[in-house]
Amino acid sequence: MGALWIAHVTVTDEEAYGKYAKLAGPAVAKHGGEFIARGGRFVQLEGKERPRNVVAKFPDVDTAVACYHSPEYQEALNHARGASERELMVVETSE
């Protein structure tokens, strides 16, 4: 089954977060991930609102988790730490 990588983000340092975004995209693609939403319009119905929401689809949960732990993504993540407040989860799809 497929999987969605869902991130809710508040960017606190645009410059550093830009470095993260530049490196994260290729890391996600290398693991078969594809962004299907990146910071577009949203309506917050419940919970804590974050101004940036990102969704990527992956072939399966294990691949999405492996991407997160990969050296390429961890290098990117070093730029996001301290430059954002975020939550990230992987959710298995029903298809």
CSV table of C-alpha atoms in Angstrom, one decimal:
chain,number,residue,atom,x,y,z
A,1,MET,CA,0.0,0.0,0.0
A,2,GLY,CA,1.1,3.6,-0.6
A,3,ALA,CA,2.0,6.1,2.0
A,4,LEU,CA,1.7,9.8,2.6
A,5,TRP,CA,4.3,11.9,4.3
A,6,ILE,CA,2.5,14.8,5.9
A,7,ALA,CA,4.3,17.8,7.4
A,8,HIS,CA,2.9,20.8,9.2
A,9,VAL,CA,5.4,23.6,9.4
A,10,THR,CA,6.0,27.1,10.8
A,11,VAL,CA,9.2,28.5,9.2
A,12,THR,CA,11.1,30.7,11.6
A,13,ASP,CA,14.2,31.3,9.5
A,14,GLU,CA,13.5,31.6,5.7
A,15,GLU,CA,17.1,31.5,4.6
A,16,ALA,CA,18.0,28.3,6.5
A,17,TYR,CA,14.7,26.7,5.6
A,18,GLY,CA,15.3,27.4,1.9
A,19,LYS,CA,18.5,25.4,2.1
A,20,TYR,CA,16.5,22.5,3.6
A,21,ALA,CA,13.9,22.7,0.8
A,22,LYS,CA,16.6,22.7,-1.8
A,23,LEU,CA,18.1,19.5,-0.5
A,24,ALA,CA,14.9,17.7,0.7
A,25,GLY,CA,13.3,17.6,-2.8
A,26,PRO,CA,16.0,15.5,-4.4
A,27,ALA,CA,16.2,13.2,-1.3
A,28,VAL,CA,12.4,12.6,-1.5
A,29,ALA,CA,12.6,11.9,-5.2
A,30,LYS,CA,15.6,9.5,-4.8
A,31,HIS,CA,13.3,7.4,-2.6
A,32,GLY,CA,10.4,7.3,-5.0
A,33,GLY,CA,8.5,10.2,-3.3
A,34,GLU,CA,6.5,12.8,-5.1
A,35,PHE,CA,5.2,16.0,-3.7
A,36,ILE,CA,1.5,16.4,-4.2
A,37,ALA,CA,1.0,19.5,-2.0
A,38,ARG,CA,3.6,22.1,-1.0
A,39,GLY,CA,2.4,25.2,0.9
A,40,GLY,CA,-0.8,25.7,-1.0
A,41,ARG,CA,-4.1,27.1,0.2
A,42,PHE,CA,-5.6,25.3,3.2
A,43,VAL,CA,-8.4,25.5,5.7
A,44,GLN,CA,-7.6,24.6,9.3
A,45,LEU,CA,-10.7,22.9,10.8
A,46,GLU,CA,-9.1,21.5,14.1
A,47,GLY,CA,-5.9,21.6,16.0
A,48,LYS,CA,-2.8,23.8,15.8
A,49,GLU,CA,-2.6,25.8,12.6
A,50,ARG,CA,0.8,25.9,10.7
A,51,PRO,CA,1.1,28.1,7.7
A,52,ARG,CA,3.0,25.6,5.6
A,53,ASN,CA,1.6,22.1,4.9
A,54,VAL,CA,3.4,19.6,2.7
A,55,VAL,CA,2.2,16.2,1.5
A,56,ALA,CA,4.4,13.7,-0.5
A,57,LYS,CA,3.3,10.3,-1.6
A,58,PHE,CA,5.6,7.2,-1.4
A,59,PRO,CA,5.3,3.6,-2.6
A,60,ASP,CA,4.9,2.4,1.0
A,61,VAL,CA,5.4,3.3,4.6
A,62,ASP,CA,8.8,1.6,4.9
A,63,THR,CA,10.2,3.6,1.9
A,64,ALA,CA,8.9,6.9,3.4
A,65,VAL,CA,10.5,6.1,6.7
A,66,ALA,CA,13.8,5.0,5.0
A,67,CYS,CA,13.8,8.4,3.2
A,68,TYR,CA,13.5,10.2,6.5
A,69,HIS,CA,16.5,8.3,7.9
A,70,SER,CA,18.6,8.5,4.8
A,71,PRO,CA,21.8,10.5,4.8
A,72,GLU,CA,20.5,12.8,2.1
A,73,TYR,CA,17.4,13.7,4.0
A,74,GLN,CA,19.2,14.0,7.3
A,75,GLU,CA,21.6,16.5,5.7
A,76,ALA,CA,18.6,18.5,4.5
A,77,LEU,CA,17.0,18.3,7.9
A,78,ASN,CA,20.0,19.8,9.6
A,79,HIS,CA,19.0,23.1,7.9
A,80,ALA,CA,15.4,22.8,9.1
A,81,ARG,CA,16.3,22.3,12.7
A,82,GLY,CA,16.3,25.6,14.4
A,83,ALA,CA,14.7,27.2,11.3
A,84,SER,CA,11.2,25.8,11.8
A,85,GLU,CA,8.7,24.3,14.1
A,86,ARG,CA,7.2,21.2,12.5
A,87,GLU,CA,5.3,17.9,12.9
A,88,LEU,CA,5.9,15.1,10.4
A,89,MET,CA,4.1,11.8,10.1
A,90,VAL,CA,3.8,9.0,7.6
A,91,VAL,CA,0.3,7.6,7.0
A,92,GLU,CA,-0.5,4.4,5.1
A,93,THR,CA,-3.1,4.9,2.4
A,94,SER,CA,-6.0,2.5,1.8
A,95,GLU,CA,-5.2,2.1,-1.9
